[in-house]
Coordinates of C-alpha atoms and ligand atoms in Angstrom, one line a residue:
Chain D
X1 CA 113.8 88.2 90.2
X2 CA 114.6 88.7 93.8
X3 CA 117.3 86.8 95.3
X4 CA 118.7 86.7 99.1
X5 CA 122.1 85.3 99.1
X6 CA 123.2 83.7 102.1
X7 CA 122.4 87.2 104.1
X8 CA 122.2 87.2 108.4
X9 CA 120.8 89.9 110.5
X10 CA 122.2 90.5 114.1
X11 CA 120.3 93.5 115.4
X12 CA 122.6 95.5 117.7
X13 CA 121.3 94.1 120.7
X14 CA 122.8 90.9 119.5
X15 CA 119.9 89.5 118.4
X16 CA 120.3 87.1 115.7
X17 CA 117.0 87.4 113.8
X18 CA 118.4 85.8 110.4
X19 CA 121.2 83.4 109.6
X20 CA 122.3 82.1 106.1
X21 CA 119.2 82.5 104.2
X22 CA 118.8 82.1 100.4
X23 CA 116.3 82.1 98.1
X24 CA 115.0 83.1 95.2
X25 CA 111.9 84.4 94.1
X26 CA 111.1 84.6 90.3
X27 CA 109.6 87.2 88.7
X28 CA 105.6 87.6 88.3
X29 CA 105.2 84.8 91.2
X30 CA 103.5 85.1 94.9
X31 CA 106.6 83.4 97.5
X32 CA 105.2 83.2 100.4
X33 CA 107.4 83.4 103.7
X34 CA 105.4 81.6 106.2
X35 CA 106.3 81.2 110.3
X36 CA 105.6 81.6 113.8
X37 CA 106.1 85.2 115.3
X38 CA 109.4 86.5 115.8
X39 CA 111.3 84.1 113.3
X40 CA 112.6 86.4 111.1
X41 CA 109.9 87.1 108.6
X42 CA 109.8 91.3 108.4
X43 CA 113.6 91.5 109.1
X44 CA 113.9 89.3 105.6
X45 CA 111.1 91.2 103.8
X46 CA 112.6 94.6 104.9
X47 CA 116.4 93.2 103.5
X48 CA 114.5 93.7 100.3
X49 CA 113.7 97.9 100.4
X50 CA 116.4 98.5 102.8
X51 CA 114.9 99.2 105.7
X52 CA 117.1 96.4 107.0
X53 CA 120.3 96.1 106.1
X54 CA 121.9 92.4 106.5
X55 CA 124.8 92.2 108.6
X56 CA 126.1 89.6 106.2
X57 CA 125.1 88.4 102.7
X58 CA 123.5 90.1 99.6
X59 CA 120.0 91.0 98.3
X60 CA 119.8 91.2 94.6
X61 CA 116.9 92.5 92.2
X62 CA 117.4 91.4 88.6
X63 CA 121.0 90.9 89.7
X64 CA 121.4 94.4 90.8
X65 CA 122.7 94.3 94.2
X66 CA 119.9 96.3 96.8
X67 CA 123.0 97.7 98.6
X68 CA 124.2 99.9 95.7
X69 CA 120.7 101.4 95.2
X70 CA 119.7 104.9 97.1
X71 CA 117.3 103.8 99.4
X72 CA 114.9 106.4 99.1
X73 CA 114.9 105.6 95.2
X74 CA 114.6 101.7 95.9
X75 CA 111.8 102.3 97.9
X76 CA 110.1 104.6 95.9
X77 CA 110.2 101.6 93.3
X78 CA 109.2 98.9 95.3
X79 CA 105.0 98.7 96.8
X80 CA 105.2 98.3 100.7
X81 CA 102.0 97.2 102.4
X82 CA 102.3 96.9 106.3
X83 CA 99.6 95.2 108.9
X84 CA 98.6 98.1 110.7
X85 CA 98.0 99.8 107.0
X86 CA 100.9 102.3 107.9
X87 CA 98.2 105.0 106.5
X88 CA 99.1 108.7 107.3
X89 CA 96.5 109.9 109.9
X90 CA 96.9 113.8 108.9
X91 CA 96.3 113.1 105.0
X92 CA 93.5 112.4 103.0
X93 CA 93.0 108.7 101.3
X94 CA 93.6 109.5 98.4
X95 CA 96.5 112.3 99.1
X96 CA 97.8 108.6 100.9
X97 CA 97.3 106.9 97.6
X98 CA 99.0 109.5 95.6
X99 CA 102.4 109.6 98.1
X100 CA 104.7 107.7 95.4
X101 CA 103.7 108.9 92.2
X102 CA 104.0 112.5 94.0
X103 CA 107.6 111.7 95.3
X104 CA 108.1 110.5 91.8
X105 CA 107.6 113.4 90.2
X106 CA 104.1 113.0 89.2
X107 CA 102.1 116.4 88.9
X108 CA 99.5 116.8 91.5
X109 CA 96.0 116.2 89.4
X110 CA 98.2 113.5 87.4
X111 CA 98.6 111.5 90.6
X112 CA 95.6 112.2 92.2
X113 CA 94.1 111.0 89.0
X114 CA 96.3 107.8 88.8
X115 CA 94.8 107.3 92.7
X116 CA 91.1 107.4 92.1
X117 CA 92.1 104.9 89.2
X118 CA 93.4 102.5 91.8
X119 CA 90.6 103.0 94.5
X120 CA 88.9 101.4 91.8
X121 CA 91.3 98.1 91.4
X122 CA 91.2 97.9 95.0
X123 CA 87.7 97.6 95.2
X124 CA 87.0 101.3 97.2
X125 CA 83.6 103.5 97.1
X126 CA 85.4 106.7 95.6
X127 CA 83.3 108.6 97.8
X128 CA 85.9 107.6 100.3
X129 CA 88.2 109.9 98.5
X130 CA 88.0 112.3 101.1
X131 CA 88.4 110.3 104.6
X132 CA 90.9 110.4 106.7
X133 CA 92.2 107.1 107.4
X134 CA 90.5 107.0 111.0
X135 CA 87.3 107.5 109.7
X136 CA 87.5 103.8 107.4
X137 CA 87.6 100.1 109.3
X138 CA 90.4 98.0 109.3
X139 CA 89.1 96.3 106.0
X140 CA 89.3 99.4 104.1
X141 CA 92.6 100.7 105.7
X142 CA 94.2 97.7 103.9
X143 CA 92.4 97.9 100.9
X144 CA 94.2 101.4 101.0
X145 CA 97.4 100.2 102.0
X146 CA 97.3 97.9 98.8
X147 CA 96.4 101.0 96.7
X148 CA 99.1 103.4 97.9
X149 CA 101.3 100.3 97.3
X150 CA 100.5 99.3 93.9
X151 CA 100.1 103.1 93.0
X152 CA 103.6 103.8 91.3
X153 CA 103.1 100.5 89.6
X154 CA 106.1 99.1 91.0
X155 CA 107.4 95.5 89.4
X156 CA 108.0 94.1 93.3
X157 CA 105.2 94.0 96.2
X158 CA 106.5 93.7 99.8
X159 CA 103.4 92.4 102.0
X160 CA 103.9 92.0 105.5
X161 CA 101.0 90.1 106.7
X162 CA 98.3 92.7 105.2
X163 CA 95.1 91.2 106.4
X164 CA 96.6 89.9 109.6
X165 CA 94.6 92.6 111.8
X166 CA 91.3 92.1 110.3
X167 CA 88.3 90.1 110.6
X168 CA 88.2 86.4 109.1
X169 CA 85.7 87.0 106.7
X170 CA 87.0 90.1 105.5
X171 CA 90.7 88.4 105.3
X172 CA 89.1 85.8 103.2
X173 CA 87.9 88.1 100.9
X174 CA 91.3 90.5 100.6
X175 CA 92.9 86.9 100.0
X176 CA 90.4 86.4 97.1
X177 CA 90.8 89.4 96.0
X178 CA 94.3 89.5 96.2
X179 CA 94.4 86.6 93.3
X180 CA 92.1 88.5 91.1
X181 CA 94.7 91.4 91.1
X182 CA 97.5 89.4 90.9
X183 CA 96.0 87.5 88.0
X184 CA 96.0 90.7 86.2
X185 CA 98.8 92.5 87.7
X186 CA 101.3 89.8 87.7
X187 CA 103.5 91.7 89.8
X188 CA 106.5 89.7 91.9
X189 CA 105.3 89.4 95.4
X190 CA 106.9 88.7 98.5
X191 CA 104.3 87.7 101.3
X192 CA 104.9 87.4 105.3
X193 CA 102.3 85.7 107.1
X194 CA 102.0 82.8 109.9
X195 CA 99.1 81.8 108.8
X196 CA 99.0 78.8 106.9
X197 CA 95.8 78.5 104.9
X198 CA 96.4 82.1 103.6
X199 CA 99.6 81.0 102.6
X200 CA 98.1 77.9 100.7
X201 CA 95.5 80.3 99.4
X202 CA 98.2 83.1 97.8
X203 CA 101.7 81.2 97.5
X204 CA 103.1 79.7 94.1
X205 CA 106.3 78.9 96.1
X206 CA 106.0 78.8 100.1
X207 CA 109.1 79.0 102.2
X208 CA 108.3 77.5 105.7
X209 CA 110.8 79.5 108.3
X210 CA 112.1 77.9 112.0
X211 CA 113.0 80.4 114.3
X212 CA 116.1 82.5 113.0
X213 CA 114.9 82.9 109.9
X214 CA 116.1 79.4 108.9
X215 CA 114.6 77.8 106.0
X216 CA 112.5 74.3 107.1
X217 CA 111.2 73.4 103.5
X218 CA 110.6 75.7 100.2
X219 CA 107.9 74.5 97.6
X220 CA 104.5 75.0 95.7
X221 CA 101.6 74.5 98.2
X222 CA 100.9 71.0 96.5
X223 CA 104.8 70.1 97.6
X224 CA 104.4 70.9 101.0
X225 CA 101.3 69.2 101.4
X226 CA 102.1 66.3 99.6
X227 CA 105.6 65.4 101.6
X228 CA 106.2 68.1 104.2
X229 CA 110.4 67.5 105.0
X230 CA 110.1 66.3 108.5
X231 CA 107.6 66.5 111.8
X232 CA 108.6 70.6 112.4
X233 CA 106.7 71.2 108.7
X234 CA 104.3 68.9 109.2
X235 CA 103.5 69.8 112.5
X236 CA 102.9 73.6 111.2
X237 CA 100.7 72.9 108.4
X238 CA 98.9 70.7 110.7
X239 CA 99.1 67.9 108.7
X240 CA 99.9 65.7 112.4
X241 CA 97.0 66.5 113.9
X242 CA 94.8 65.4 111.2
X243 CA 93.3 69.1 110.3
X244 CA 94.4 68.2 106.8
X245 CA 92.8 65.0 107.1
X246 CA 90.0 64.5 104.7
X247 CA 87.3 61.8 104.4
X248 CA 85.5 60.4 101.3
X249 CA 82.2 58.1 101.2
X250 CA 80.0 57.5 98.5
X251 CA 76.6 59.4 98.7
X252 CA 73.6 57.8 97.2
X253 CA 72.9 60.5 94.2
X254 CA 76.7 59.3 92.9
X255 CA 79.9 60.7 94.1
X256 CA 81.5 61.2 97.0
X257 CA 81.1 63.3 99.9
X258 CA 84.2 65.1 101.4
X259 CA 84.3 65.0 105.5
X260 CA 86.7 66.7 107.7
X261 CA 88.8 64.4 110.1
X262 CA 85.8 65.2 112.6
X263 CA 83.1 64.2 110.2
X264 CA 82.4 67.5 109.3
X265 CA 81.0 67.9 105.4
X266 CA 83.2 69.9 103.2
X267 CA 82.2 69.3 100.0
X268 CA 80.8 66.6 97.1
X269 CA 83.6 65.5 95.2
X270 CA 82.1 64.3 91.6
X271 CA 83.2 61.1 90.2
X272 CA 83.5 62.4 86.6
X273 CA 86.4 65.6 88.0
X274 CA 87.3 64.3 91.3
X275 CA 89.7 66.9 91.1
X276 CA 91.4 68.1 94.1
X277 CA 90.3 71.5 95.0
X278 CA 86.3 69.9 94.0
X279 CA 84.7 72.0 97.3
X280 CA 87.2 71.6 99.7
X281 CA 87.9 74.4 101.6
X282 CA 86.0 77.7 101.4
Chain N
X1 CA 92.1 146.1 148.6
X2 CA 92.5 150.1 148.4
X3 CA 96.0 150.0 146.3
X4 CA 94.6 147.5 143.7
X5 CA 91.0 149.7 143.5
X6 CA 93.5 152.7 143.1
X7 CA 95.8 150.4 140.4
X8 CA 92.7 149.1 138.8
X9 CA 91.5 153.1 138.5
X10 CA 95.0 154.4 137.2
X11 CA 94.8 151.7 134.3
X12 CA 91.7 151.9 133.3
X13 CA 92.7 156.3 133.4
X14 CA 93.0 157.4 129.8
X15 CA 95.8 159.4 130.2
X16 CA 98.0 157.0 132.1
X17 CA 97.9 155.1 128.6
X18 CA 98.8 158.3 126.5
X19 CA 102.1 160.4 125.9
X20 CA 105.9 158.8 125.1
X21 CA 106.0 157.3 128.0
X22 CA 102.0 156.3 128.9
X23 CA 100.9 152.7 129.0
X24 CA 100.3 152.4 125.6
X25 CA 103.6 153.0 124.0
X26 CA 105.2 151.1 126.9
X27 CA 103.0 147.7 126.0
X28 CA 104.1 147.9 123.0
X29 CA 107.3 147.8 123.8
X30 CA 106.9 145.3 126.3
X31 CA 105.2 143.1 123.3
X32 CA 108.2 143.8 120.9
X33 CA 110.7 142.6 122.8
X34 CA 108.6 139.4 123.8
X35 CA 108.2 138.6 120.4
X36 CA 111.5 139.8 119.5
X37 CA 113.1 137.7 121.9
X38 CA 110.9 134.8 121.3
X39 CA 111.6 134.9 117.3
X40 CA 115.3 135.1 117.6
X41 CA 115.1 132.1 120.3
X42 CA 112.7 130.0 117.5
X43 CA 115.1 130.1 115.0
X44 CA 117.9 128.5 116.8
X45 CA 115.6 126.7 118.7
X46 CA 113.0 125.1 116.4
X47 CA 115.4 123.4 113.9
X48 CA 118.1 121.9 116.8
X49 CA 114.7 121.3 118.0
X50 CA 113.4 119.2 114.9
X51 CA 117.0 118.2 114.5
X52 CA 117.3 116.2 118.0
X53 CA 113.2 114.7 117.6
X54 CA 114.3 113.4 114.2
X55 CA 117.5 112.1 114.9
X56 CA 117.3 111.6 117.9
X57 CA 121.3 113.0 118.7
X58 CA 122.2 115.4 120.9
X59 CA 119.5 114.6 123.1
X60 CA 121.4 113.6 126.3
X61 CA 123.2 117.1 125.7
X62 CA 119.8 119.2 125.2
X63 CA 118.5 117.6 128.0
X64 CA 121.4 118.6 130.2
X65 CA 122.1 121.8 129.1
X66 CA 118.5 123.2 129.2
X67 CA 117.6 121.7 132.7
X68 CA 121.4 124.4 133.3
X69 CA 119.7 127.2 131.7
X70 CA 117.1 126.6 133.1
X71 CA 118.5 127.4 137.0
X72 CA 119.8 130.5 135.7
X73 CA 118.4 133.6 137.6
X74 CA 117.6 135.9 134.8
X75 CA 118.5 139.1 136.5
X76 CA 122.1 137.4 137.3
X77 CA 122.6 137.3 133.5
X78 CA 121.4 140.5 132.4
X79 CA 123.5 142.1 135.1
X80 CA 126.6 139.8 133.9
X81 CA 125.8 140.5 130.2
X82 CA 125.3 144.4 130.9
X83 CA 128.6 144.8 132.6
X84 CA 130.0 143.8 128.6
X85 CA 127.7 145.2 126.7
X86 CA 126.8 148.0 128.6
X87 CA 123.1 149.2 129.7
X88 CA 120.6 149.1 126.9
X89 CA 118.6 146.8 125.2
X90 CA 121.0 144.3 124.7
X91 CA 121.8 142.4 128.0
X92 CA 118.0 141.4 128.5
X93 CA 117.6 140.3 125.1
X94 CA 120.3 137.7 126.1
X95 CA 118.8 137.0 128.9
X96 CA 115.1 136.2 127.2
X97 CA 116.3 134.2 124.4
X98 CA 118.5 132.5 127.0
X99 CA 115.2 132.2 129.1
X100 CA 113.4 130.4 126.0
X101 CA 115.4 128.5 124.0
X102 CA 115.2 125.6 126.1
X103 CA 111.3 125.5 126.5
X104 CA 111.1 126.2 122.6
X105 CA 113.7 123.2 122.4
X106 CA 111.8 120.7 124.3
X107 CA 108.8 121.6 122.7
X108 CA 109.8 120.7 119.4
X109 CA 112.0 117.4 120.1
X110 CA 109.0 116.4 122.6
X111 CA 106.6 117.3 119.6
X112 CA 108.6 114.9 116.8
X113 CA 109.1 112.2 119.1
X114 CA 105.7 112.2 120.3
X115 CA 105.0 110.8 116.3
X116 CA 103.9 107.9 116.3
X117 CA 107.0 105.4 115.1
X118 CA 105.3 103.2 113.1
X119 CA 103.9 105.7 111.1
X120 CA 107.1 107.6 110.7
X121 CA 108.4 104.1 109.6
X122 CA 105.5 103.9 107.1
X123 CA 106.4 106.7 105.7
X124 CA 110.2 106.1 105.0
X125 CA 109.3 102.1 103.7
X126 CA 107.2 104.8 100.9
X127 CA 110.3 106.6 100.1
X128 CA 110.3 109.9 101.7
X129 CA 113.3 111.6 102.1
X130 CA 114.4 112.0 105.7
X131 CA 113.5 115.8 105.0
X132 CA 110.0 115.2 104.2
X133 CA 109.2 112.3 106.4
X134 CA 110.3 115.2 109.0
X135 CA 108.3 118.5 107.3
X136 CA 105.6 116.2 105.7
X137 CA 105.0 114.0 108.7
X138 CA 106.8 114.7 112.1
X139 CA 106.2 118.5 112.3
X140 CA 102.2 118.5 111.0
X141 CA 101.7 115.6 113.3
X142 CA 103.5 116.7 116.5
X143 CA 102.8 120.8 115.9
X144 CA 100.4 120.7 118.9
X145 CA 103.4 119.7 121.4
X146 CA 105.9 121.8 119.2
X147 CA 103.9 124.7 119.9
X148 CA 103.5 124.4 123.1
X149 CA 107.0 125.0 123.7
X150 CA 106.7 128.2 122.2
X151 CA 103.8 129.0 124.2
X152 CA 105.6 128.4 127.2
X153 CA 108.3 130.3 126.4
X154 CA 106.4 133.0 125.7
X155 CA 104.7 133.4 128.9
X156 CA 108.1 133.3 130.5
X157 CA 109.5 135.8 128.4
X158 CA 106.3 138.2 128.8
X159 CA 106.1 138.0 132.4
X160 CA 110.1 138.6 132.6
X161 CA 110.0 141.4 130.2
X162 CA 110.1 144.0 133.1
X163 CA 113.2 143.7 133.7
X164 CA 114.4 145.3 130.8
X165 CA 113.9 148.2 132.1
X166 CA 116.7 147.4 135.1
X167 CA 119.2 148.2 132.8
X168 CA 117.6 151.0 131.4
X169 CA 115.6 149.9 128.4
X170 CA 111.5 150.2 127.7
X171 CA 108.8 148.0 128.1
X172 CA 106.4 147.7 131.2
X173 CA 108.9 147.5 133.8
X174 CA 109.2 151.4 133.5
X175 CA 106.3 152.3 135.5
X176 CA 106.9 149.2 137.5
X177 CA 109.9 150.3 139.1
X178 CA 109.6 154.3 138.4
X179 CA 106.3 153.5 140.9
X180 CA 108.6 151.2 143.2
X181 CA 111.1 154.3 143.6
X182 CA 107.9 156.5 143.9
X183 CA 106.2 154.7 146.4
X184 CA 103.8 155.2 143.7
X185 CA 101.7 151.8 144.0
X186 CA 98.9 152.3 142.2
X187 CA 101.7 152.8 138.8
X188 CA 103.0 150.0 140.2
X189 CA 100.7 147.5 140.2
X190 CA 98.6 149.0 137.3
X191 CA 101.9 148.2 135.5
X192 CA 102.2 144.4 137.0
X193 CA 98.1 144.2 135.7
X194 CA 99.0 145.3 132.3
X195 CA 102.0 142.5 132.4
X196 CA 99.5 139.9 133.3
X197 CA 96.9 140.9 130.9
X198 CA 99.2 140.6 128.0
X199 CA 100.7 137.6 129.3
X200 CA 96.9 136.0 129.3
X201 CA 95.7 137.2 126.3
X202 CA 99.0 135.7 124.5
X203 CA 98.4 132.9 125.9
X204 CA 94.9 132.8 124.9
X205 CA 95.8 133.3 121.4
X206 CA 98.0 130.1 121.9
X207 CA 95.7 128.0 123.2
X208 CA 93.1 129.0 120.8
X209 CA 95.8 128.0 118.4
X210 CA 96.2 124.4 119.7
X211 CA 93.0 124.0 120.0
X212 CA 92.5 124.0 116.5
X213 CA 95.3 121.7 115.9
X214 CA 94.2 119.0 118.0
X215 CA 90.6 118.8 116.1
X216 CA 92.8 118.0 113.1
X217 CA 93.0 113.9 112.5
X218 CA 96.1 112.4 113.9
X219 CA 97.6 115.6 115.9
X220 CA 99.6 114.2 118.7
Ligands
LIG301 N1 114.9 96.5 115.5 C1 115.1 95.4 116.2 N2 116.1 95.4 117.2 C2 116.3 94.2 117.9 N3 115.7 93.1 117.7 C3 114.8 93.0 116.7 C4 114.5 94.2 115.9 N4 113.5 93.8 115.0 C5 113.2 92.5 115.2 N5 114.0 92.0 116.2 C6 114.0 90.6 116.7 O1 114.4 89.8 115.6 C7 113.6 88.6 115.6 C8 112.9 88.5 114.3 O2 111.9 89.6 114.3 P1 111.0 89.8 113.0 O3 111.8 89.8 111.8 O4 110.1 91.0 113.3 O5 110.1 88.4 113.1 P2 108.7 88.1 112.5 O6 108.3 89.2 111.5 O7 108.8 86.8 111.9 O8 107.7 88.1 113.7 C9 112.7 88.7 116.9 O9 113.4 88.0 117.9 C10 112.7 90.2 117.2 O10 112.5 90.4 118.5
LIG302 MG1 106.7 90.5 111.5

């Protein structure tokens, strides 16, 4: 379990990037923190490893508080995944993958071993062993970043909008494949993005951030949806201006077809499940 | 024309290389105290170096102090240090390391903070010590620029070398200014030729060397 408690950042320049914030974040979920640029979302996620240190307030991991922990040994136990992949450009992909079990202590062949293992998981051609980072596209740089991450297998997963620098398509199949892992993995995972349908796709818990790093609304993806706190929520999931908006009509061969606000077909919805996720989306 | 035919011939003589105090041994003086001079002035210089790129402290001071150094006339400070420590080899190696430790310096602060810092930042967010993020990641990654410093101060400290011999110590200023007394100019520009042969194939070597460096991915 991760917990902010009531911590503020004011960056020496006298920025105020977070004010009051708490939350928690139980253990083996996805929380998504979800805003526009600049409102606060890395400074919070960095509160976490320590990168950032709060100018007021407390992080806590299983009520230890992060402040009493070395930071090169909290960090070492936490996976870190950035969006520009952060990948060393002078070491090999898998050298890259290896970095924490190696800082760890791991022997070299043990590590490198443990590395392949999760080139694998990540869903990487092992022939790619060898690259240097430069040599892979932005798809695979993250699917990297994700493995050097996850390659200590560390309980908490910091991810700082991870697929925010790649194409749509490909983003849409990280986010898939990001629910695969975390199916098995069950790890406690602490997500930045301001995109909203990724953070419908990922989050159990979503916290919607204003500017500041002030909380707007925190709930499952279904809460939010279902009675957004007030216009500034409901503005961002875009719930105003009817992108949300669905349409049903009966179709001939039974059922229902599933429209857009525009009239644009999404989906058949079947009157026997007319469950909610029946084709929408994707 | 006829002085540098008649330099050109005395160099390329065999027995102006030969004897205690021929060409050859005088080179190789020359050489030793370049290198001498230039490894004493690396080990102060590379780790403040490293030290100021990493931190990024003590840069206002580096930056003042070697642009001071810098302005120093070199023969003013052997002449000041020989009056102490009397003639030999001393006073000039003062001078030399005084002469390189501020290109070595820039080189290597230049070099780490040339590193890219979101990579650097990577690297700590993984857990590196700031030790290795600076041996595993700043130095590899910025050696190009680190070593050019020490190119630099090599070829300042090669072409200087001569005037060791001002206060009485070896190295190719002999024949220089034994041919100046002389009026022996064919010594003494066969000796200034030698200089600027060693101070090109040095820096030869060096660029050779960074030329390897930048074909390896991510060199700065
Ligand atoms: N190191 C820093 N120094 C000063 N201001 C910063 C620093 N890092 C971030 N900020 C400022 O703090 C605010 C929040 O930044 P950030 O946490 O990066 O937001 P987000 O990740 O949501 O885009 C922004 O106004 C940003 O300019
Ligand atoms: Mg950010």
């Amino acid at each position: 379990m991760i917990e902010f408690r009531q911590v503020s950042k004011t960056y020496s320049d006298g920025t105020a990037a977070v004010e009051d914030f708490s939350l928690t974040v139980s253990s083996h979920t996805t929380t998504v923190l979800l805003g526009s640029s600049g409102c606060g979302k890395t400074t919070l996620l960095r509160m976490v490893n320590r990168m950032v240190e709060p100018t007021a307030g407390s992080v806590r991991i299983d009520d230890v508080d992060v402040a009493t922990v070395r930071p090169v040994a909290l960090r070492r136990s936490i996976g870190y995944v950035m969006q520009n992949s952060g990948l060393m450009p002078h070491r090999r992909v898998v050298e890259d993958i290896a970095t924490v079990p190696r800082l760890n202590g791991a022997p070299r062949a043990e590590a490198r071993r443990r590395a392949m293992e999760l080139m694998e998981v990540v869903g990487l051609d092992p022939q790619l062993a060898r690259r240097h980072p430069g040599q892979l596209s932005g798809g695979q740089q993250q699917r990297v970043g994700v493995a050097r991450a996850l390659a200590d297998d560390p309980n908490i997963l910091l991810m700082d909008e991870p697929f925010g620098a790649v194409d749509p398509l490909v983003r849409l199949e990280l986010q898939r494949e990001l629910r695969r892992l975390q199916d098995d993995l069950r790890k406690t995972i602490v997500f930045v993005t301001h995109d909203i349908d990724e953070a419908l796709a990922l989050g159990d818990q979503i916290v919607v951030l204003r500017p500041g790093g002030r909380t707007a609304q925190t709930g499952t993806p279904r809460e939010l949806v279902e009675a957004p706190a007030d216009d500034f929520v409901s503005r961002f999931l875009g719930l105003d201006a009817g992108r949300r908006k669905l349409r049903a009509a009966p179709r001939p061969g039974g059922g229902q077809v599933v429209t857009d606000d525009a009239g644009r077909p999404l989906g058949v919805l079947d009157d026997a499940d007319g469950g909610p996720s029946a084709g929408a989306g994707e | 024309m006829t002085s540098l035919l008649e330099a050109l011939d005395w160099v390329l003589t065999a027995d102006s290389w030969t004897g205690p105090g021929g060409l050859g041994v005088r080179a190789g003086e020359h050489l030793l105290y370049s290198l001498l001079a230039v490894g004493l002035s690396a080990l102060v210089a590379l780790p403040a170096g490293l030290f100021i790129g990493h931190t990024g402290r003590g840069r206002g001071i580096a930056v003042v102090s070697t642009g001071v150094t810098r302005a120093l006339p070199t023969l003013g400070v052997i002449t000041l240090v020989a009056l102490a420590a009397g003639i030999g080899l001393t006073a000039p190696m003062v001078a030399f390391i005084v002469l390189a430790v501020p290109s070595i310096l820039a080189g290597a602060y230049s070099g780490v903070e040339a590193v890219d810092p979101q990579i650097v930042d990577a690297a700590r967010a993984q857990g590196m010590s700031p030790r290795q993020v600076l041996l595993g990641v700043e130095v590899p990654l910025g050696l190009r620029l680190i070593l050019g410093g020490v190119r630099l101060a090599t070829l300042q400290v090669v072409a200087t070398a001569t005037l060791a011999a001002y206060v009485g110590a070896g190295g190719l200023g002999r024949p220089l200014f034994l041919g100046l007394r002389n009026h022996d100019y064919a010594m003494m520009l066969g000796a200034s030729i030698v200089v600027i042969l060693l101070a090109v194939v040095l820096d030869a070597l060096f660029a050779l060397g960074q030329r390897l460096l930048a074909r390896r991915p991510g060199t700065a």
